[in-house]
Structure formats: structure tokens, C-alpha cells
Tab-separated table of C-alpha atoms in Angstrom:
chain	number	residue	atom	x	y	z
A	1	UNK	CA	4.686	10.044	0.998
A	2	UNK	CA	4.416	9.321	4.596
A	3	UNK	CA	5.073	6.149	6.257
A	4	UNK	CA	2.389	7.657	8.773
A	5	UNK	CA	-0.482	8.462	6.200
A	6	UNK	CA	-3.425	6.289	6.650
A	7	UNK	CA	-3.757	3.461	3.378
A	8	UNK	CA	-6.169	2.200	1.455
A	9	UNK	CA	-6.193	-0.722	-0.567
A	10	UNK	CA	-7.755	-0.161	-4.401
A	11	UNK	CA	-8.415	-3.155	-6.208
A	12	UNK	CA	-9.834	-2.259	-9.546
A	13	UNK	CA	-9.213	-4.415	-12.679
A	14	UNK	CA	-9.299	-1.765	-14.986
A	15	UNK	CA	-5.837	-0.017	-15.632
A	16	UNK	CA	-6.766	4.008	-16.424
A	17	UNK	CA	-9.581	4.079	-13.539
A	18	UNK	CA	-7.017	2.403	-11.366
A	19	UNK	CA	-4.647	5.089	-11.982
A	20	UNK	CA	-6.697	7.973	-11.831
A	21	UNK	CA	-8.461	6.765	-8.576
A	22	UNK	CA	-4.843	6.329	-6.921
A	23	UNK	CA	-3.947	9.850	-8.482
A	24	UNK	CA	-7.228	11.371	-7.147
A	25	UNK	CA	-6.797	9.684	-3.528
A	26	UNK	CA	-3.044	10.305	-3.045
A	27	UNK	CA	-3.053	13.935	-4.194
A	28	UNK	CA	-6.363	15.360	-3.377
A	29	UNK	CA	-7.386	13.039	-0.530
A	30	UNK	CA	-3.992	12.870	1.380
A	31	UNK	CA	-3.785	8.834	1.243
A	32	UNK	CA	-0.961	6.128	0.555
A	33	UNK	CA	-2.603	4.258	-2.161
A	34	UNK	CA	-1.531	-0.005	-3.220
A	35	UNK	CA	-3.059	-1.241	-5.992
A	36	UNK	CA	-4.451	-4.452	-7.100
A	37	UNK	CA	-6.052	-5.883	-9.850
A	38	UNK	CA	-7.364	-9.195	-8.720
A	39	UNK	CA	-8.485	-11.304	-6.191
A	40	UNK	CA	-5.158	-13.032	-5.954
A	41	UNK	CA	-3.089	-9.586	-5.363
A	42	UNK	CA	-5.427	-8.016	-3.202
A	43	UNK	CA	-5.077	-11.144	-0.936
A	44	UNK	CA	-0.667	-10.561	-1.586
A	45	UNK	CA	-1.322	-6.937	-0.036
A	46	UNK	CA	-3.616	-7.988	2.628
A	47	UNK	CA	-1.284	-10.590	3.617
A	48	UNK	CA	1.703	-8.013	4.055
A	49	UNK	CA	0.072	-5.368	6.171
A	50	UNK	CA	-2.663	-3.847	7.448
A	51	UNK	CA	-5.016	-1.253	5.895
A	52	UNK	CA	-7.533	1.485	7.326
A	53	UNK	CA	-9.770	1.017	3.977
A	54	UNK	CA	-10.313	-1.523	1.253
A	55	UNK	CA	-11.814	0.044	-1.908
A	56	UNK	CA	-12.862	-2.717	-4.077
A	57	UNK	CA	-14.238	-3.286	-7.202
A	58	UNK	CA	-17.055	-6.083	-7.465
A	59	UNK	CA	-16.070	-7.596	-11.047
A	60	UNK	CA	-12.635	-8.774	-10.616
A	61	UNK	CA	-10.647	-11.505	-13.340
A	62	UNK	CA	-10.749	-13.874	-10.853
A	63	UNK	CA	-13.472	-13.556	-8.451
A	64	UNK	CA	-15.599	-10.692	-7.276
A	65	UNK	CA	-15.612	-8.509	-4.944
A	66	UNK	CA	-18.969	-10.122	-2.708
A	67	UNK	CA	-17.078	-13.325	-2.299
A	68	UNK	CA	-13.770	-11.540	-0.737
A	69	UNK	CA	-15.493	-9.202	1.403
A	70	UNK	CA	-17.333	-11.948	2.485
A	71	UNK	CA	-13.878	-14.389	3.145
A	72	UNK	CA	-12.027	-11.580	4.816
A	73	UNK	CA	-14.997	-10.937	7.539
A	74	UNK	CA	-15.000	-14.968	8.042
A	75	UNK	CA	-11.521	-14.702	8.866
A	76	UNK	CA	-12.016	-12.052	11.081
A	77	UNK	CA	-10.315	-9.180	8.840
A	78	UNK	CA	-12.230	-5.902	10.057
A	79	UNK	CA	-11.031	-3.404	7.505
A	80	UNK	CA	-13.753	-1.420	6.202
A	81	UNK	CA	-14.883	-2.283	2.523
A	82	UNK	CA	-16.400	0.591	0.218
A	83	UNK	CA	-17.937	-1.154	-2.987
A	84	UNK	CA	-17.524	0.455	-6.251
A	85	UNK	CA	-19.233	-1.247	-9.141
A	86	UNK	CA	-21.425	-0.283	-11.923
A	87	UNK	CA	-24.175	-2.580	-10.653
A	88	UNK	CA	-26.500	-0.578	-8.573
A	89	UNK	CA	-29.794	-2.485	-8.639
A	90	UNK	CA	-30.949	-3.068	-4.773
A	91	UNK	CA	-30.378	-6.255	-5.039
A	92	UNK	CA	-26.700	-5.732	-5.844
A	93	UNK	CA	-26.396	-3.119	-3.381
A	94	UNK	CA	-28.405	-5.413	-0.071
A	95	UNK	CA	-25.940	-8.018	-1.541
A	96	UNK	CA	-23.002	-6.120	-1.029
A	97	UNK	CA	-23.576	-4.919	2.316
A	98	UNK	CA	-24.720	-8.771	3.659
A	99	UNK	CA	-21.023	-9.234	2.695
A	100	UNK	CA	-19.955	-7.181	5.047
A	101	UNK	CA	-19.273	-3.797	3.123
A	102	UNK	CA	-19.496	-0.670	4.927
A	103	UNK	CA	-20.642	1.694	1.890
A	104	UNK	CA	-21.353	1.170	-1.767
A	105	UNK	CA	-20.860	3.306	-4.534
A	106	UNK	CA	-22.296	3.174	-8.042
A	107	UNK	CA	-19.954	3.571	-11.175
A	108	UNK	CA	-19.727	6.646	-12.511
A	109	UNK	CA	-19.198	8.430	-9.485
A	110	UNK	CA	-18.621	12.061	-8.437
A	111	UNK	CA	-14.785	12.580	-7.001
A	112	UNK	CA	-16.269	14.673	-4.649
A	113	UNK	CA	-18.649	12.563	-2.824
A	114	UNK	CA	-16.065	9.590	-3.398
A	115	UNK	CA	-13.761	11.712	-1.415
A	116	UNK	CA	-15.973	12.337	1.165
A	117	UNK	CA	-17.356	8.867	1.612
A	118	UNK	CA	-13.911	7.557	2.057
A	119	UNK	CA	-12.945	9.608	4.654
A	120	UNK	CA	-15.730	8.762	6.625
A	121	UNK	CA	-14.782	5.535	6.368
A	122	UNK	CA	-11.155	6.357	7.439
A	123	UNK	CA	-11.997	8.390	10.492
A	124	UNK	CA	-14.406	6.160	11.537
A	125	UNK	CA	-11.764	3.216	11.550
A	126	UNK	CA	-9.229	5.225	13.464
A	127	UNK	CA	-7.298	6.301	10.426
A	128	UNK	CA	-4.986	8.415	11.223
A	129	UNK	CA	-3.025	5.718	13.064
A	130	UNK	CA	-1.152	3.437	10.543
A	131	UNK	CA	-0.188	0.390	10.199
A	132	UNK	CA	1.485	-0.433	13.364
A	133	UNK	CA	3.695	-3.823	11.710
A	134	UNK	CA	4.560	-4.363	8.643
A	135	UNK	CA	6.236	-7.502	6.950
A	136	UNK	CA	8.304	-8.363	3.589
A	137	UNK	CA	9.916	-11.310	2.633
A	138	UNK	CA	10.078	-13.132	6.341
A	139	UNK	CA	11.204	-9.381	7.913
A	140	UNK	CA	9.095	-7.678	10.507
A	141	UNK	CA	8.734	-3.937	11.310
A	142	UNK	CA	7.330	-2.381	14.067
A	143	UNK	CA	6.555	1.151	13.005
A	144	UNK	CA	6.243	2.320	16.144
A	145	UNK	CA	8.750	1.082	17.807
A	146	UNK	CA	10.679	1.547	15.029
A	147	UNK	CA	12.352	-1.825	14.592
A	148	UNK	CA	12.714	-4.618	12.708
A	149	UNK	CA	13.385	-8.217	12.860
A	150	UNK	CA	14.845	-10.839	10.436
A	151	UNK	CA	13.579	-13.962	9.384
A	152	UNK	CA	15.392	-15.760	12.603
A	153	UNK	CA	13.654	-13.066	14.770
A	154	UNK	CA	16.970	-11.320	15.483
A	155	UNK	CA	16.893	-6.980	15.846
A	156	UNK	CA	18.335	-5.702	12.550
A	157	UNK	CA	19.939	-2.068	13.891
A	158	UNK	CA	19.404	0.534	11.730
A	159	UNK	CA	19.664	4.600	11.771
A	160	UNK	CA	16.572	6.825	11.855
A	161	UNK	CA	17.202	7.593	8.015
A	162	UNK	CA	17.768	3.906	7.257
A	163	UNK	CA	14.837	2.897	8.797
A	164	UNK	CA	12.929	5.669	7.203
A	165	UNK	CA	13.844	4.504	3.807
A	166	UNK	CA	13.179	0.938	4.272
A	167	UNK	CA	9.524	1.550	5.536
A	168	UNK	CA	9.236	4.199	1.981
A	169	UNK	CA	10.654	1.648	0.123
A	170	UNK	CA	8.761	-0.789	1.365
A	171	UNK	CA	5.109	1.223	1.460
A	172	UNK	CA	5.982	1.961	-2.188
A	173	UNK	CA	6.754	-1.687	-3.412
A	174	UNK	CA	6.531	-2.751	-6.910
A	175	UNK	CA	6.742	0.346	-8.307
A	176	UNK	CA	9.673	2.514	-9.798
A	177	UNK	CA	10.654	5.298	-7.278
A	178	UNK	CA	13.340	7.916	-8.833
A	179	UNK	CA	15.868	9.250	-6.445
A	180	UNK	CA	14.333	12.964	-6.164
A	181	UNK	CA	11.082	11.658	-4.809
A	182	UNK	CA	12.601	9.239	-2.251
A	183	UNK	CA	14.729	12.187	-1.112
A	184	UNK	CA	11.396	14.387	-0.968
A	185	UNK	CA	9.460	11.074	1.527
A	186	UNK	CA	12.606	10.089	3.612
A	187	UNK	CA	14.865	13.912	3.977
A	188	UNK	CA	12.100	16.294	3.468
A	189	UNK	CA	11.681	18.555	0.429
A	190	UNK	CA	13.479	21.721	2.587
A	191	UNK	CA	16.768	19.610	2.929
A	192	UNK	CA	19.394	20.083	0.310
A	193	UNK	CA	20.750	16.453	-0.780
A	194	UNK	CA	22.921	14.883	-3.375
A	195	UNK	CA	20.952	12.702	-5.144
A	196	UNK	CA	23.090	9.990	-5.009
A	197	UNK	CA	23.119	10.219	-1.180
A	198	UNK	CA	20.104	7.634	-1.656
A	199	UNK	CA	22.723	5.152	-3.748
A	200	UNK	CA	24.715	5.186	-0.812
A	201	UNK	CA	22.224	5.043	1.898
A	202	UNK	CA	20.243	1.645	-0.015
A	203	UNK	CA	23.917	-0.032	-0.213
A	204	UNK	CA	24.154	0.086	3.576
A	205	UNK	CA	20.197	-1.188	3.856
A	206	UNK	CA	21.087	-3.985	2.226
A	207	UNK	CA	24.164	-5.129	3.852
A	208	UNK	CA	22.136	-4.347	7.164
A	209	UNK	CA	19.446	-6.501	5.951
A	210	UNK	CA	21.854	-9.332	4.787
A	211	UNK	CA	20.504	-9.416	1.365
A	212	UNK	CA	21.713	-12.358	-0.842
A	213	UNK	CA	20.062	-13.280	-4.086
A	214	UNK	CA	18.565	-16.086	-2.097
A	215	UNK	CA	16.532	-13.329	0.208
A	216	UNK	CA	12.792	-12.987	-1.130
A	217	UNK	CA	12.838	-8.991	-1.235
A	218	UNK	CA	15.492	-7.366	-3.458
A	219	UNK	CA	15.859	-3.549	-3.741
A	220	UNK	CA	16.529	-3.244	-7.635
A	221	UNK	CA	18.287	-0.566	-9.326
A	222	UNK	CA	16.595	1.303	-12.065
A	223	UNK	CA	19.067	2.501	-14.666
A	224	UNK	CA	19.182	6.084	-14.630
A	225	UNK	CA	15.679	6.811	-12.776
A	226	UNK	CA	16.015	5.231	-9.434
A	227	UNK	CA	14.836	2.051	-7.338
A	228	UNK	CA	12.131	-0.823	-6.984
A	229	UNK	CA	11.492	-2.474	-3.788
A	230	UNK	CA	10.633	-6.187	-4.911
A	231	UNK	CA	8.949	-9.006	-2.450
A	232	UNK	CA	8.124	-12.649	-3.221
A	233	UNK	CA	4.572	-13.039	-2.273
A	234	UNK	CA	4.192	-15.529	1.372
């Protein structure tokens, strides 16, 4: 994955369309894809960075999806919203978009037309720029400037791989990334690397960053498969 690809923001409650909607958007659509399942920890995401499209579910465990489209336009979050929910009355449907969605899309869908709806959405927000800062566990990145900040606001120097890895890692957080596939995002798939080139390159991220097990990010080893980037929630 790119740290440049446009990303979209699927909260959806229910575990195998969750995964196959990430699988479809990633690999067919050309998208970095976080997940969430809730209210709660699509507010965690939203809180960390910036997105060019929020799909979201309207029946959530704790909430649904009309409230927090409505709460993030309140507090002047522009992101587009594209509903997906099995309720497609008109009522449903003039209720979603007085909260502020852009589109809305009745369960089941066709991938096709899902595809094509959300990169409308995408190009229409300007999606092929990213993210511009991102932020874990009190550090800041500038993506474009390529830099980042600790907690005290201080310039944390890294190299161009370094920094490369950190925003993967990061973009990629929570979930279990084996060695061969950050090698593939951060050196390319044409360059010829030892594997446990990435071992060494996270041991110098970390003593860069000044990791401690106080710090509220941790970049965990995996026995045998790889890494997890892990951040404490603001």
C-alpha cells in the first residue's frame, strides 16, 4: 500500500461484509481501507487523521449511522459520507441525506456500481491528495513535508526509508503486517531485500522515536509473521 493512496473509512458492524468490502475496495478499487465497527472506533479513526470518504453503515452497536453523520457536519467535519444500509424506504433515504450524506446505497448492492459511486465521491473531494498530517500517540507527521514531531513538538530526524515505514506502519495500524508485505509498501516489490532488513530498520524507528513502555504507540513484534503498529486511542 501507498502512504499516497486516497482512504476511506468503512464502518460496518458486521465482520465478513466488513472484510470483503475492504478486500473489494483495496484490490479492485485502488484504496487504503481502516475499519471500524462502531460508533466509538469510527470516532478513534476520525480523531487520528483525515479521510477523503466515510462509508458507513446506518445500524451500528452503539449508535447509527444518521446521528454521526449528523455530529461530524456540526463539528464542521466535511468528509463525504456514502450510506449503506438495508433500509431503503424514502423516508430512510431523505433521512440520510438531511444528515448530511452525500450518496446512499441500499443493502445488497452491486460491487460494480458500489465501485463507481465511491469514486465519484473520491474525485469529487479531491482524492487523490492524501492526508496531508497524520497523528499517533501525541506524534505528528506532515506527509508532505515529510516530518514529524514528538509529543514536546521537537523534529524527530529520520531517513527517507524510516520515514516511509513509520507512515506504512502507521496507515496499517492494528493489524498484523508480515515482513514480505512491508518490504513490498516501503522498498518496492522490484528491490531484492533480506527480510529481516525490516527487523533492523523498526529497531532504529523506535530508538528515533524514543519509545519506552510508557509511550502510547508500541510497534509489536509478531512471532514468526511480522509487526503490529499499536496506538492508545486520544
Amino acid at each position: 500500500m501507498n502512504p499516497t493512496q486516497p482512504t476511506i473509512l468503512l464502518v460496518e458492524d458486521d465482520p465478513n461484509l466488513r472484510l470483503a468490502l475492504r478486500d473489494s475496495l483495496e484490490h479492485q478499487g485502488g484504496y487504503a481501507v481502516e475499519e471500524a465497527s462502531s460508533v466509538r472506533e469510527a470516532r478513534e479513526h476520525l480523531s487520528r487523521g483525515a479521510f477523503q470518504l466515510i462509508l458507513l453503515d446506518v445500524m451500528l452497536p452503539d449508535g447509527d449511522g444518521y446521528s454521526l453523520c449528523r455530529a461530524l457536519r456540526e463539528e464542521g467535519v466535511g468528509t463525504p459520507v456514502l450510506m449503506l444500509t438495508a433500509r431503503t424506504l424514502e423516508d430512510d433515504v431523505v433521512r440520510g441525506f438531511e444528515a448530511g450524506a452525500q450518496d446512499y446505497l441500499g443493502k445488497p448492492y452491486r460491487l460494480r456500481e458500489l465501485l463507481a459511486r465511491v469514486g465519484a465521491l473520491v474525485r469529487r473531494a479531491g482524492g487523490a491528495a492524501p492526508a496531508k498530517q497524520v497523528r499517533f500517540g501525541g506524534y505528528r507527521m506532515d506527509l508532505d513535508r515529510r516530518k514529524v514531531e514528538n509529543p514536546d513538538g521537537a523534529s524527530v530526524e529520520l531517513t527517507r526509508t524510516e520515514f516511509d515505514l513509520l507512515a506504512f506502519l502507521v496507515k496499517e495500524r492494528e493489524r498484523v503486517l508480515r515482513r514480505d508485505d512491508i518490504l513490498d509498501a516501503v522498498w518496492g516489490r522490484d528491490v531484492v531485500v533480506d527480510p529481516h532488513t525490516v527487523d533492523n530498520f523498526v529497531s532504529s524507528l523506535k530508538k528515533k522515536l524514543g519509545w519506552n513502555s510508557a509511550s502510547r504507540f508500541a510497534i509489536q513484534t509478531v512471532r514468526g509473521v511480522g509487526y503490529r503498529m499499536e496506538i492508545e486511542a486520544p
